[in-house]
C-alpha cells in the first residue's frame, strides 16, 4: 500500500533518501510518497503516515520515537585544513572562516563542551544559510568550518572527505533540544508498513 512520509530537507536528502532503495527492496508491497520539508504539517489532516522532525513535540496527540540525539560536529575539508590549518582550541575558531547556520533558535555563538566546561565562541564567515545542504556542500568544497548533525557528515568523515575538528568536544549552536524524531499520529493504530518504516529509520541512524 501507499506510505506517505515527510522528511526534514537536510537529513532527508543526505541520510534517509539514499537508503530508501534498501527499504523498498525489503518491502516490495509498499509504495512511498516522499515530501522534503522542514514544516511541521498536520499529520492527520494531510494523511501523513510518518514524519521526521527535529526538536521536542508540542502536540500531545502525536507519538515520537527518537532516532538520534542530534549530536553535532565541527568539520572542514582536508583542502581547507591544508591552506588555513586547524584550530587547536575553541577560541581559535574566531580566526577561521566559519559557515553559519541561519535558523530560528540558532545563533553564531558556537558552544563547545569538554570535561564539564563549556566555551562559547562568536564565529563568523563569508556565508550563512538556513539550508544544511548548502553548509555541507560548501564545507566539502573547502570554503570553511561548519557545524552539522553528525548523521549528515558521518560518511564524509569516514571517507576522509571531511575532518572532525573537535572530536573530543560536544558542540552546539543552540540552547534548545535538537533531537531527531520519527513522529506519527496516536489517534489510530500504527500500521505494519508505518512500523516497518520507523524501524528502518532507527537502523539508518544507529551508529
CSV table of C-alpha atoms in Angstrom, one decimal:
chain,number,residue,atom,x,y,z
A,1,UNK,CA,0.0,0.0,0.0
A,2,UNK,CA,0.9,3.7,-0.1
A,3,UNK,CA,3.0,5.2,2.6
A,4,UNK,CA,3.2,9.0,2.9
A,5,UNK,CA,6.2,10.4,4.7
A,6,UNK,CA,7.5,13.9,5.4
A,7,UNK,CA,11.3,14.2,5.9
A,8,UNK,CA,13.4,17.1,7.0
A,9,UNK,CA,15.1,18.5,3.9
A,10,UNK,CA,18.7,18.2,5.1
A,11,UNK,CA,18.8,14.9,6.9
A,12,UNK,CA,16.2,13.5,4.5
A,13,UNK,CA,18.1,14.2,1.3
A,14,UNK,CA,21.6,13.4,2.8
A,15,UNK,CA,20.9,10.4,5.0
A,16,UNK,CA,17.4,8.9,4.6
A,17,UNK,CA,16.7,9.1,0.8
A,18,UNK,CA,20.0,7.4,-0.2
A,19,UNK,CA,18.9,4.4,2.0
A,20,UNK,CA,15.3,4.2,0.6
A,21,UNK,CA,16.1,1.6,-2.1
A,22,UNK,CA,17.1,-0.8,0.6
A,23,UNK,CA,13.8,-0.3,2.4
A,24,UNK,CA,11.8,-0.7,-0.8
A,25,UNK,CA,13.7,-3.8,-1.7
A,26,UNK,CA,12.8,-5.3,1.7
A,27,UNK,CA,9.1,-4.2,1.3
A,28,UNK,CA,8.1,-4.7,-2.3
A,29,UNK,CA,4.4,-4.2,-1.5
A,30,UNK,CA,5.0,-0.6,-0.2
A,31,UNK,CA,4.8,2.5,-2.5
A,32,UNK,CA,6.4,5.6,-1.0
A,33,UNK,CA,5.3,9.2,-1.4
A,34,UNK,CA,8.1,11.4,0.0
A,35,UNK,CA,8.0,15.1,0.8
A,36,UNK,CA,11.1,17.0,1.9
A,37,UNK,CA,10.0,19.8,4.2
A,38,UNK,CA,11.1,21.5,7.5
A,39,UNK,CA,7.5,22.5,8.2
A,40,UNK,CA,5.5,20.6,10.8
A,41,UNK,CA,2.4,19.6,9.0
A,42,UNK,CA,-0.9,18.4,10.5
A,43,UNK,CA,-0.3,14.7,10.0
A,44,UNK,CA,-3.9,13.6,10.4
A,45,UNK,CA,-5.4,16.4,8.2
A,46,UNK,CA,-2.8,15.8,5.4
A,47,UNK,CA,-2.9,12.0,5.6
A,48,UNK,CA,0.8,11.7,6.5
A,49,UNK,CA,1.8,8.3,8.0
A,50,UNK,CA,5.3,9.2,9.4
A,51,UNK,CA,7.2,12.4,9.7
A,52,UNK,CA,10.8,13.1,10.7
A,53,UNK,CA,11.0,16.2,12.9
A,54,UNK,CA,13.8,18.0,14.8
A,55,UNK,CA,13.2,19.1,18.3
A,56,UNK,CA,10.6,18.3,21.0
A,57,UNK,CA,7.0,17.7,20.4
A,58,UNK,CA,4.4,20.3,21.4
A,59,UNK,CA,1.4,18.2,20.1
A,60,UNK,CA,0.2,15.7,22.7
A,61,UNK,CA,-1.8,13.6,20.2
A,62,UNK,CA,1.3,12.6,18.4
A,63,UNK,CA,3.8,9.9,19.3
A,64,UNK,CA,7.5,10.3,18.8
A,65,UNK,CA,10.3,7.8,18.6
A,66,UNK,CA,13.8,9.2,19.0
A,67,UNK,CA,16.1,8.5,16.1
A,68,UNK,CA,19.2,10.5,17.1
A,69,UNK,CA,20.1,12.8,19.9
A,70,UNK,CA,21.1,15.3,17.2
A,71,UNK,CA,24.8,15.4,18.1
A,72,UNK,CA,26.7,17.9,16.0
A,73,UNK,CA,30.3,18.1,14.9
A,74,UNK,CA,32.5,20.9,13.6
A,75,UNK,CA,34.3,19.8,10.4
A,76,UNK,CA,36.1,21.0,7.3
A,77,UNK,CA,37.7,19.6,4.2
A,78,UNK,CA,41.3,18.5,4.1
A,79,UNK,CA,41.8,21.2,1.4
A,80,UNK,CA,40.7,23.9,3.9
A,81,UNK,CA,42.9,22.4,6.6
A,82,UNK,CA,45.9,22.4,4.3
A,83,UNK,CA,45.5,26.0,3.4
A,84,UNK,CA,44.4,27.5,6.7
A,85,UNK,CA,45.4,25.0,9.3
A,86,UNK,CA,43.1,23.6,12.0
A,87,UNK,CA,42.1,25.4,15.2
A,88,UNK,CA,43.7,23.8,18.2
A,89,UNK,CA,41.5,25.4,20.8
A,90,UNK,CA,37.9,26.5,20.7
A,91,UNK,CA,39.0,30.2,21.0
A,92,UNK,CA,40.9,29.8,17.7
A,93,UNK,CA,37.6,29.3,15.8
A,94,UNK,CA,37.2,33.1,15.8
A,95,UNK,CA,40.2,33.3,13.5
A,96,UNK,CA,38.6,31.0,10.9
A,97,UNK,CA,36.0,31.3,8.1
A,98,UNK,CA,33.0,29.6,9.8
A,99,UNK,CA,29.9,28.9,7.8
A,100,UNK,CA,26.9,29.7,10.0
A,101,UNK,CA,23.5,28.0,10.1
A,102,UNK,CA,20.8,30.7,9.9
A,103,UNK,CA,17.6,29.4,11.5
A,104,UNK,CA,15.3,30.2,14.4
A,105,UNK,CA,16.8,29.4,17.8
A,106,UNK,CA,20.3,29.1,16.3
A,107,UNK,CA,23.0,31.8,16.5
A,108,UNK,CA,26.6,32.4,15.6
A,109,UNK,CA,27.9,31.5,19.1
A,110,UNK,CA,29.3,28.0,18.9
A,111,UNK,CA,29.4,26.2,22.3
A,112,UNK,CA,32.0,23.5,22.9
A,113,UNK,CA,31.9,21.3,26.0
A,114,UNK,CA,34.6,19.1,27.4
A,115,UNK,CA,35.1,17.8,30.9
A,116,UNK,CA,32.1,19.7,32.1
A,117,UNK,CA,33.4,23.0,30.9
A,118,UNK,CA,31.6,24.9,28.1
A,119,UNK,CA,33.4,27.5,26.0
A,120,UNK,CA,31.3,29.9,23.8
A,121,UNK,CA,33.0,31.4,20.8
A,122,UNK,CA,31.4,34.0,18.5
A,123,UNK,CA,32.2,32.8,14.9
A,124,UNK,CA,31.7,34.5,11.5
A,125,UNK,CA,32.4,33.9,7.9
A,126,UNK,CA,31.6,34.8,4.3
A,127,UNK,CA,28.5,32.5,4.1
A,128,UNK,CA,25.3,32.0,6.1
A,129,UNK,CA,22.4,29.8,5.2
A,130,UNK,CA,19.2,28.2,6.6
A,131,UNK,CA,20.0,25.2,4.5
A,132,UNK,CA,22.1,22.4,6.0
A,133,UNK,CA,22.7,21.1,2.4
A,134,UNK,CA,24.3,24.5,1.5
A,135,UNK,CA,26.5,24.3,4.6
A,136,UNK,CA,27.6,20.7,3.8
A,137,UNK,CA,28.4,21.3,0.1
A,138,UNK,CA,30.3,24.5,1.0
A,139,UNK,CA,32.4,22.6,3.6
A,140,UNK,CA,33.1,19.7,1.2
A,141,UNK,CA,34.4,22.3,-1.3
A,142,UNK,CA,36.8,23.9,1.1
A,143,UNK,CA,35.0,27.1,2.0
A,144,UNK,CA,35.4,26.9,5.7
A,145,UNK,CA,34.5,25.2,9.0
A,146,UNK,CA,30.9,24.1,9.5
A,147,UNK,CA,28.8,22.7,12.4
A,148,UNK,CA,26.4,19.9,11.2
A,149,UNK,CA,24.5,17.0,12.5
A,150,UNK,CA,26.8,14.0,13.0
A,151,UNK,CA,24.5,11.8,11.0
A,152,UNK,CA,24.8,14.1,8.0
A,153,UNK,CA,28.6,14.0,7.9
A,154,UNK,CA,29.3,10.5,9.2
A,155,UNK,CA,30.1,9.0,5.8
A,156,UNK,CA,32.1,12.0,4.7
A,157,UNK,CA,34.3,11.9,7.8
A,158,UNK,CA,34.7,8.1,7.4
A,159,UNK,CA,35.8,8.5,3.8
A,160,UNK,CA,38.2,11.4,4.6
A,161,UNK,CA,36.2,14.0,2.7
A,162,UNK,CA,35.7,15.9,5.9
A,163,UNK,CA,37.8,16.2,9.1
A,164,UNK,CA,36.1,16.2,12.6
A,165,UNK,CA,38.0,19.2,14.0
A,166,UNK,CA,37.0,18.8,17.7
A,167,UNK,CA,36.2,15.1,18.2
A,168,UNK,CA,36.6,15.3,22.0
A,169,UNK,CA,34.0,18.0,22.4
A,170,UNK,CA,30.2,18.2,22.4
A,171,UNK,CA,29.3,21.1,20.2
A,172,UNK,CA,26.1,23.1,19.6
A,173,UNK,CA,24.9,26.5,18.3
A,174,UNK,CA,21.6,26.5,20.1
A,175,UNK,CA,20.2,26.2,23.6
A,176,UNK,CA,17.1,24.2,22.5
A,177,UNK,CA,16.7,20.5,22.4
A,178,UNK,CA,17.6,19.3,18.9
A,179,UNK,CA,17.0,15.5,18.9
A,180,UNK,CA,15.7,13.9,15.7
A,181,UNK,CA,12.3,12.1,16.0
A,182,UNK,CA,10.1,9.8,13.9
A,183,UNK,CA,6.6,11.1,14.5
A,184,UNK,CA,3.1,9.6,13.9
A,185,UNK,CA,-0.4,10.1,15.0
A,186,UNK,CA,-1.6,8.5,18.2
A,187,UNK,CA,-5.2,8.6,17.1
A,188,UNK,CA,-5.1,5.4,15.1
A,189,UNK,CA,-3.3,2.1,15.4
A,190,UNK,CA,0.1,2.1,13.8
A,191,UNK,CA,0.0,0.2,10.5
A,192,UNK,CA,2.5,-2.6,9.7
A,193,UNK,CA,4.1,-0.5,6.9
A,194,UNK,CA,4.5,2.5,9.2
A,195,UNK,CA,6.1,0.4,11.9
A,196,UNK,CA,8.4,-1.1,9.3
A,197,UNK,CA,9.4,2.3,8.1
A,198,UNK,CA,10.1,3.6,11.6
A,199,UNK,CA,12.2,0.5,12.3
A,200,UNK,CA,14.1,1.2,9.1
A,201,UNK,CA,14.7,4.9,10.2
A,202,UNK,CA,16.0,3.6,13.6
A,203,UNK,CA,18.5,1.4,11.8
A,204,UNK,CA,19.6,4.2,9.4
A,205,UNK,CA,20.5,6.4,12.4
A,206,UNK,CA,22.1,3.7,14.6
A,207,UNK,CA,25.8,4.2,15.0
